[in-house]
Short mmCIF file of N, CA and C in Angstrom, two decimals:
data_model
loop_
_atom_site.label_atom_id
_atom_site.label_comp_id
_atom_site.label_asym_id
_atom_site.label_seq_id
_atom_site.Cartn_x
_atom_site.Cartn_y
_atom_site.Cartn_z
N MET A 1 -6.56 -15.10 -8.56
CA MET A 1 -5.94 -14.38 -8.01
C MET A 1 -6.55 -13.88 -6.60
N LYS A 2 -5.50 -14.06 -5.83
CA LYS A 2 -5.69 -13.76 -4.57
C LYS A 2 -4.96 -12.34 -3.78
N LEU A 3 -6.05 -11.39 -3.21
CA LEU A 3 -5.56 -9.57 -3.29
C LEU A 3 -5.42 -9.72 -1.58
N LEU A 4 -5.02 -9.20 -0.94
CA LEU A 4 -4.34 -8.61 0.08
C LEU A 4 -4.29 -7.00 0.49
N ILE A 5 -5.58 -6.55 1.17
CA ILE A 5 -5.29 -4.99 1.19
C ILE A 5 -4.63 -5.55 2.59
N GLN A 6 -3.37 -4.45 2.96
CA GLN A 6 -2.78 -4.10 4.50
C GLN A 6 -2.73 -2.89 4.92
N ILE A 7 -3.23 -2.60 5.61
CA ILE A 7 -3.61 -1.36 6.15
C ILE A 7 -2.26 -1.37 7.99
N PRO A 8 -1.32 -0.70 7.98
CA PRO A 8 -0.01 -1.05 9.29
C PRO A 8 -1.31 0.24 9.78
N CYS A 9 -1.06 -0.12 11.03
CA CYS A 9 -2.39 1.05 12.02
C CYS A 9 -1.61 1.21 13.04
N TYR A 10 -1.13 2.57 14.09
CA TYR A 10 -0.69 3.06 14.70
C TYR A 10 -2.00 3.94 15.23
N ASN A 11 -2.66 3.76 16.31
CA ASN A 11 -3.56 4.45 16.57
C ASN A 11 -5.07 5.36 15.75
N GLU A 12 -5.29 4.86 15.65
CA GLU A 12 -5.89 4.87 14.12
C GLU A 12 -8.01 4.69 14.44
N GLU A 13 -7.99 4.64 15.60
CA GLU A 13 -9.61 4.12 16.06
C GLU A 13 -10.52 5.17 15.60
N ASP A 14 -9.87 6.30 15.37
CA ASP A 14 -10.87 7.31 14.60
C ASP A 14 -11.51 6.81 12.61
N THR A 15 -10.26 6.14 11.86
CA THR A 15 -10.32 6.48 11.14
C THR A 15 -10.39 5.22 10.26
N LEU A 16 -10.51 3.80 11.22
CA LEU A 16 -10.36 2.57 10.46
C LEU A 16 -11.22 1.55 9.94
N GLU A 17 -12.46 1.81 10.40
CA GLU A 17 -13.69 1.93 10.09
C GLU A 17 -13.84 1.89 8.58
N GLU A 18 -13.90 3.10 8.42
CA GLU A 18 -14.29 4.45 7.36
C GLU A 18 -13.12 3.60 6.69
N THR A 19 -12.13 3.82 6.77
CA THR A 19 -11.20 2.89 5.58
C THR A 19 -11.48 1.98 5.06
N ILE A 20 -11.77 0.64 6.35
CA ILE A 20 -12.00 -0.30 5.54
C ILE A 20 -13.43 -0.80 4.49
N LYS A 21 -14.31 0.10 5.03
CA LYS A 21 -15.53 -0.12 4.48
C LYS A 21 -15.23 0.20 3.36
N ASP A 22 -14.20 1.01 2.91
CA ASP A 22 -14.69 1.83 1.11
C ASP A 22 -13.53 1.31 0.51
N LEU A 23 -12.66 -0.43 1.24
CA LEU A 23 -11.70 -0.90 0.23
C LEU A 23 -13.25 -0.74 -0.32
N PRO A 24 -12.67 -2.31 -2.22
CA PRO A 24 -13.14 -2.65 -3.22
C PRO A 24 -13.68 -4.14 -2.08
N LYS A 25 -14.98 -4.75 -2.42
CA LYS A 25 -15.45 -5.74 -2.13
C LYS A 25 -15.02 -6.82 -3.59
N SER A 26 -14.93 -6.44 -4.56
CA SER A 26 -14.36 -7.18 -5.24
C SER A 26 -14.27 -6.79 -6.94
N ILE A 27 -13.02 -6.79 -7.83
CA ILE A 27 -12.48 -5.97 -8.53
C ILE A 27 -12.49 -7.58 -9.64
N ASP A 28 -12.55 -6.96 -10.98
CA ASP A 28 -12.46 -7.76 -12.52
C ASP A 28 -11.17 -8.71 -12.04
N GLY A 29 -10.60 -9.82 -12.08
CA GLY A 29 -10.09 -10.76 -12.64
C GLY A 29 -9.10 -10.80 -11.19
N ILE A 30 -9.79 -10.86 -9.80
CA ILE A 30 -9.03 -11.29 -8.91
C ILE A 30 -10.42 -12.14 -7.56
N ASP A 31 -10.04 -13.08 -7.71
CA ASP A 31 -11.31 -13.65 -7.09
C ASP A 31 -11.24 -13.99 -5.60
N GLU A 32 -10.38 -13.96 -4.74
CA GLU A 32 -10.21 -13.67 -3.58
C GLU A 32 -9.77 -11.75 -3.22
N ILE A 33 -10.40 -10.67 -2.05
CA ILE A 33 -9.67 -10.48 -1.68
C ILE A 33 -9.73 -10.04 -0.38
N GLU A 34 -9.10 -9.55 0.44
CA GLU A 34 -9.17 -10.02 1.96
C GLU A 34 -8.10 -8.89 2.04
N ILE A 35 -8.23 -8.85 3.66
CA ILE A 35 -7.88 -7.57 4.22
C ILE A 35 -6.88 -7.51 5.88
N LEU A 36 -5.68 -7.22 6.07
CA LEU A 36 -4.40 -7.60 6.97
C LEU A 36 -4.50 -6.05 7.71
N VAL A 37 -5.02 -6.19 9.18
CA VAL A 37 -4.96 -5.20 9.95
C VAL A 37 -3.65 -5.03 10.44
N ILE A 38 -2.62 -4.75 10.88
CA ILE A 38 -0.76 -4.26 11.40
C ILE A 38 -1.23 -3.45 12.78
N ASP A 39 -1.36 -3.84 13.73
CA ASP A 39 -2.04 -2.70 14.67
C ASP A 39 0.15 -2.81 15.07
N ASP A 40 0.27 -1.36 15.41
CA ASP A 40 1.66 -1.47 15.28
C ASP A 40 1.32 -0.65 17.45
N GLY A 41 1.46 -1.85 17.85
CA GLY A 41 1.29 -1.55 19.01
C GLY A 41 0.32 -0.46 20.03
N SER A 42 -0.78 0.03 19.23
CA SER A 42 -1.66 0.80 19.94
C SER A 42 -1.53 1.14 20.68
N THR A 43 -2.19 2.78 21.06
CA THR A 43 -2.60 2.56 22.96
C THR A 43 -3.98 2.75 22.83
N ASP A 44 -5.14 3.28 22.23
CA ASP A 44 -6.50 2.92 21.69
C ASP A 44 -6.77 2.35 21.57
N ASN A 45 -8.26 2.05 20.76
CA ASN A 45 -9.25 0.94 20.50
C ASN A 45 -8.60 0.69 18.71
N THR A 46 -7.37 0.82 18.67
CA THR A 46 -7.82 0.63 17.03
C THR A 46 -7.52 -1.22 17.04
N LEU A 47 -6.98 -2.00 17.56
CA LEU A 47 -7.71 -3.76 17.56
C LEU A 47 -8.51 -4.09 18.09
N ASP A 48 -9.77 -3.59 18.65
CA ASP A 48 -11.49 -3.70 19.04
C ASP A 48 -11.17 -3.64 17.97
N ILE A 49 -11.38 -2.23 17.21
CA ILE A 49 -12.10 -2.26 15.91
C ILE A 49 -11.77 -2.68 14.83
N ALA A 50 -10.52 -3.37 14.94
CA ALA A 50 -10.37 -4.50 13.55
C ALA A 50 -11.14 -5.38 13.90
N LYS A 51 -10.94 -6.21 14.99
CA LYS A 51 -11.68 -7.19 15.28
C LYS A 51 -13.59 -7.44 14.90
N ASN A 52 -13.34 -6.08 15.67
CA ASN A 52 -15.37 -6.14 14.96
C ASN A 52 -15.43 -5.99 14.17
N LEU A 53 -14.56 -5.61 12.91
CA LEU A 53 -14.69 -5.12 11.95
C LEU A 53 -14.42 -6.63 11.04
N ALA A 54 -14.29 -7.84 11.60
CA ALA A 54 -14.03 -9.31 11.46
C ALA A 54 -12.79 -8.95 10.27
N VAL A 55 -11.76 -8.32 10.23
CA VAL A 55 -10.84 -8.29 9.20
C VAL A 55 -10.30 -9.96 9.25
N ASP A 56 -10.27 -10.41 7.84
CA ASP A 56 -9.46 -11.14 7.77
C ASP A 56 -8.19 -11.37 8.46
N TYR A 57 -7.36 -10.75 8.23
CA TYR A 57 -6.28 -11.25 9.54
C TYR A 57 -5.88 -9.78 9.93
N ILE A 58 -5.16 -9.89 12.00
CA ILE A 58 -4.11 -9.30 12.07
C ILE A 58 -3.23 -9.90 12.38
N VAL A 59 -1.92 -8.78 12.91
CA VAL A 59 -0.56 -9.19 13.61
C VAL A 59 -0.86 -7.60 13.59
N SER A 60 -0.21 -8.67 15.36
CA SER A 60 -0.63 -7.31 16.38
C SER A 60 1.04 -6.85 16.83
N LEU A 61 1.59 -6.29 16.79
CA LEU A 61 2.73 -6.19 17.57
C LEU A 61 3.00 -5.27 18.65
N PRO A 62 3.67 -5.97 20.21
CA PRO A 62 3.46 -5.46 21.90
C PRO A 62 3.70 -4.10 21.45
N ASN A 63 4.62 -3.32 20.76
CA ASN A 63 4.79 -2.03 20.88
C ASN A 63 4.99 -1.47 19.82
N ASN A 64 4.49 0.09 19.65
CA ASN A 64 4.94 0.69 18.24
C ASN A 64 6.35 0.77 18.03
N ARG A 65 6.80 -0.29 16.78
CA ARG A 65 8.23 -0.83 16.09
C ARG A 65 8.10 0.64 15.03
N GLY A 66 7.27 0.96 14.71
CA GLY A 66 7.13 2.07 13.07
C GLY A 66 6.72 1.50 11.88
N LEU A 67 6.33 2.13 11.04
CA LEU A 67 5.71 1.98 10.03
C LEU A 67 6.77 1.30 8.97
N ALA A 68 7.91 0.96 8.97
CA ALA A 68 8.64 0.44 8.18
C ALA A 68 8.36 -1.35 8.78
N LYS A 69 8.89 -1.32 10.09
CA LYS A 69 8.31 -2.77 10.98
C LYS A 69 7.19 -2.96 10.43
N ALA A 70 6.31 -2.39 10.40
CA ALA A 70 4.54 -3.21 10.51
C ALA A 70 4.58 -2.93 9.17
N PHE A 71 4.78 -2.75 8.04
CA PHE A 71 4.99 -3.24 6.19
C PHE A 71 5.69 -4.24 6.10
N PHE A 72 6.65 -4.29 6.86
CA PHE A 72 7.66 -5.42 7.03
C PHE A 72 6.69 -6.81 7.45
N ALA A 73 6.28 -6.67 8.45
CA ALA A 73 5.60 -8.00 9.44
C ALA A 73 4.13 -8.27 8.71
N GLY A 74 3.29 -6.96 7.97
CA GLY A 74 2.13 -7.55 6.91
C GLY A 74 2.87 -7.97 5.67
N ILE A 75 3.79 -7.75 5.04
CA ILE A 75 3.88 -8.47 3.44
C ILE A 75 4.79 -10.09 4.17
N GLU A 76 4.92 -10.04 5.79
CA GLU A 76 5.41 -11.55 5.99
C GLU A 76 4.47 -12.28 6.19
N LYS A 77 3.17 -12.05 6.84
CA LYS A 77 1.97 -12.61 6.64
C LYS A 77 1.07 -12.54 5.24
N CYS A 78 0.88 -11.39 4.47
CA CYS A 78 0.53 -12.06 3.57
C CYS A 78 0.87 -12.77 2.60
N LEU A 79 2.39 -13.27 2.70
CA LEU A 79 3.08 -14.06 1.60
C LEU A 79 2.78 -15.48 2.55
N LYS A 80 2.94 -15.21 3.48
CA LYS A 80 2.22 -16.48 4.55
C LYS A 80 1.26 -17.03 3.93
N VAL A 81 0.13 -16.07 3.68
CA VAL A 81 -1.63 -17.15 3.57
C VAL A 81 -1.78 -17.21 2.43
N GLY A 82 -0.57 -17.00 1.69
CA GLY A 82 -0.54 -17.31 0.28
C GLY A 82 -1.14 -16.22 -0.76
N ALA A 83 -0.76 -14.77 -1.07
CA ALA A 83 -1.15 -13.77 -1.31
C ALA A 83 -0.44 -13.55 -3.03
N ASP A 84 -1.21 -13.50 -3.87
CA ASP A 84 -0.78 -13.22 -5.05
C ASP A 84 0.10 -12.12 -5.55
N ILE A 85 -1.34 -10.58 -5.16
CA ILE A 85 -0.83 -9.61 -4.86
C ILE A 85 -0.95 -8.89 -3.68
N ILE A 86 -0.06 -7.97 -3.22
CA ILE A 86 -0.51 -7.00 -2.05
C ILE A 86 -0.28 -5.94 -2.61
N VAL A 87 -1.61 -5.08 -2.06
CA VAL A 87 -1.59 -3.61 -1.53
C VAL A 87 -1.63 -2.79 -0.58
N ASN A 88 -0.75 -2.17 -0.20
CA ASN A 88 -0.91 -1.52 1.12
C ASN A 88 -1.57 -0.02 1.43
N THR A 89 -2.70 0.49 1.67
CA THR A 89 -2.88 1.25 2.30
C THR A 89 -2.65 2.12 3.82
N ASP A 90 -2.81 3.44 3.97
CA ASP A 90 -3.49 4.01 5.15
C ASP A 90 -4.08 4.45 5.55
N ALA A 91 -4.10 3.49 7.20
CA ALA A 91 -5.32 3.02 7.79
C ALA A 91 -6.33 4.89 8.26
N ASP A 92 -5.90 5.69 7.69
CA ASP A 92 -6.18 6.97 7.69
C ASP A 92 -7.17 8.00 6.54
N ASN A 93 -7.60 6.86 6.11
CA ASN A 93 -8.44 6.99 4.54
C ASN A 93 -7.65 7.89 3.80
N GLN A 94 -6.43 8.85 3.63
CA GLN A 94 -5.95 9.32 3.29
C GLN A 94 -5.56 8.72 1.77
N TYR A 95 -5.61 7.16 1.54
CA TYR A 95 -5.79 6.83 0.15
C TYR A 95 -7.60 6.59 -0.78
N LEU A 96 -7.60 6.39 -1.90
CA LEU A 96 -9.24 6.31 -2.13
C LEU A 96 -9.37 4.53 -2.30
N GLY A 97 -10.29 4.55 -1.78
CA GLY A 97 -10.00 2.46 -1.23
C GLY A 97 -10.54 2.19 -3.29
N SER A 98 -11.44 2.93 -4.33
CA SER A 98 -11.37 2.65 -5.54
C SER A 98 -10.01 2.71 -6.61
N ASP A 99 -8.93 3.38 -5.35
CA ASP A 99 -7.44 3.29 -6.72
C ASP A 99 -7.28 3.10 -6.08
N ILE A 100 -7.25 2.11 -5.67
CA ILE A 100 -6.48 0.01 -6.03
C ILE A 100 -7.07 -0.92 -6.70
N LYS A 101 -8.14 -0.96 -7.20
CA LYS A 101 -8.43 -1.31 -8.56
C LYS A 101 -7.03 -0.85 -9.28
N LYS A 102 -6.89 0.66 -9.11
CA LYS A 102 -5.91 0.60 -10.49
C LYS A 102 -4.26 0.45 -10.57
N LEU A 103 -4.05 0.02 -9.01
CA LEU A 103 -2.53 -0.68 -8.83
C LEU A 103 -3.03 -2.43 -9.09
N VAL A 104 -4.33 -2.67 -8.84
CA VAL A 104 -3.93 -3.19 -9.10
C VAL A 104 -3.46 -3.89 -10.79
N GLU A 105 -4.52 -2.94 -11.65
CA GLU A 105 -4.33 -2.96 -13.46
C GLU A 105 -2.54 -3.14 -13.67
#
């Protein structure tokens, strides 16, 4: 089973790294965990931070289109790369990475 954790972002340079580091590296029953960052036209260093953290996938929207459009772009990419399970989380580390296991269950 392949889990993709998608993170829509708009100007999240201050919190993205902490959010990504908090994500689970393994979950029982999941063979692969990959991370997708959707940069929704950020005007700060969000995109550079995502690249430096070597996330698995980045979708970069040319300008801010809003959360719904970013979320949809992420879902399309997740399905294209063969995700069996997709979990969405916020880039501001609002949710605990440890809660992803509960969502998957």
